[in-house]
CSV table of C-alpha atoms in Angstrom, one decimal:
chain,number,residue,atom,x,y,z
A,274,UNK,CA,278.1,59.8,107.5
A,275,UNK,CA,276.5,58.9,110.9
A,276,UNK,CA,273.3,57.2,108.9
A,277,UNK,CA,276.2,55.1,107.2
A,278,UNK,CA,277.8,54.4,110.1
A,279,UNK,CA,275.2,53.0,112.3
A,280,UNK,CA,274.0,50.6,109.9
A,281,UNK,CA,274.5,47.0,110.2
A,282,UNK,CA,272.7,44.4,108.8
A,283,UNK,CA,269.0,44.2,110.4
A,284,UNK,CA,268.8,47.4,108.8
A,285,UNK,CA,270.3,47.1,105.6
A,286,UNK,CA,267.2,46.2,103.4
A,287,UNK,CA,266.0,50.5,104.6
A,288,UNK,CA,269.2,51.7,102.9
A,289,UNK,CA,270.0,48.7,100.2
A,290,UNK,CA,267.8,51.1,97.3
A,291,UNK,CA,270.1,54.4,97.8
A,292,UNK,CA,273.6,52.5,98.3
A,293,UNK,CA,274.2,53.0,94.4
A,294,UNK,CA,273.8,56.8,94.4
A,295,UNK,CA,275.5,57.0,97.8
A,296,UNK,CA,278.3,55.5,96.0
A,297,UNK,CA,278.6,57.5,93.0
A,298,UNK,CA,278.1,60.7,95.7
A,299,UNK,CA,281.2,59.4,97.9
A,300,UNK,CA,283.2,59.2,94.8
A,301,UNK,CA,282.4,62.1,93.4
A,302,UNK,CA,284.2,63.7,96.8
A,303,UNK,CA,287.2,61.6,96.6
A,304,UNK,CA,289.1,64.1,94.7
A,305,UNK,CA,288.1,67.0,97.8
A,306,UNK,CA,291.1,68.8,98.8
A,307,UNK,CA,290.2,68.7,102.0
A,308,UNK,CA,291.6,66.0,104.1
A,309,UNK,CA,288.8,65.7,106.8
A,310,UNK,CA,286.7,65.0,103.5
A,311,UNK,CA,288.8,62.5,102.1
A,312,UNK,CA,289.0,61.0,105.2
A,313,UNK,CA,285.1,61.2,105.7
A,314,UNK,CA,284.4,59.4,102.4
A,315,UNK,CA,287.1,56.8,102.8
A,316,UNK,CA,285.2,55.8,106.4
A,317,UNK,CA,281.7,55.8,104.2
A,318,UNK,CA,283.1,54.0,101.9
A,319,UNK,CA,284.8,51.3,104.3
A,320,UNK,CA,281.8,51.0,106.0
A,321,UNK,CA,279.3,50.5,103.1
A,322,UNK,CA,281.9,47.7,101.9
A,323,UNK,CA,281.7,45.8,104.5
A,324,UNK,CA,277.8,46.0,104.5
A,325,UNK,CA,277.5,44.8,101.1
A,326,UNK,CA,281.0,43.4,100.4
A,327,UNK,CA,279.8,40.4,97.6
A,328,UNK,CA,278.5,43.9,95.6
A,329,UNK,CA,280.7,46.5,96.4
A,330,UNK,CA,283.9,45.1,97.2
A,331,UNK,CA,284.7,44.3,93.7
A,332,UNK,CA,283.5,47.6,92.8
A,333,UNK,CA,286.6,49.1,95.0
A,334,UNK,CA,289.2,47.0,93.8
A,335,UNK,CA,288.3,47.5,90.1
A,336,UNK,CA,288.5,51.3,91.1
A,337,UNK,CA,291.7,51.2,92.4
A,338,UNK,CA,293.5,49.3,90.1
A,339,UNK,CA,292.6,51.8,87.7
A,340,UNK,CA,294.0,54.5,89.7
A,341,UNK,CA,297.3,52.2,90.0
A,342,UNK,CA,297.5,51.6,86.4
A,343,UNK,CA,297.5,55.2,85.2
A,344,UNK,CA,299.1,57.3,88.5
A,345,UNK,CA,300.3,59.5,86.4
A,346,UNK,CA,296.8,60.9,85.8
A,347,UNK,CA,295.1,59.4,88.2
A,348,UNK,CA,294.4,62.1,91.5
A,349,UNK,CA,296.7,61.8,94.7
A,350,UNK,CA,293.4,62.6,96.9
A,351,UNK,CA,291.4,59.7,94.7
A,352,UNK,CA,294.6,57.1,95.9
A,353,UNK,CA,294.7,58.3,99.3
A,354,UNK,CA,291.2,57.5,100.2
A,355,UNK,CA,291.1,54.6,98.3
């Protein structure tokens, strides 16, 4: 969390190789049933969006429209910190 959240964009290129498995990681915790979790990985995942938004951004709304379109399976805890 804190090496996510004090990057900006000088430093990017030192974290631009692991933001793929970073990714997968955070979503793999989305479904935590732990709030402070959720809330964790929905802050990660904010943040690393906005770093590399013309990658990830679509990424995220793919995700969730997926969730959206089958709610009834889909994971309250994935929604939420989505």
């Amino acid at each position: 969390r804190e090496i996510i959240a004090y990057q900006n964009h000088e430093n990017l290129p030192q974290l631009d190789e692991h933001i793929d498995s970073i990714w997968r990681t955070l979503f793999a915790h989305c479904e935590c049933p732990e709030e402070g979790t959720r809330n964790v990985v929905a802050e990660c995942l904010g943040k690393l969006t906005l770093l590399k938004a013309e990658k990830l951004l679509p990424i995220l709304r793919e995700t969730f429209v997926n969730h959206t379109e089958q709610q009834k399976s889909a994971s309250p805890y994935v929604r939420s910190t989505i």
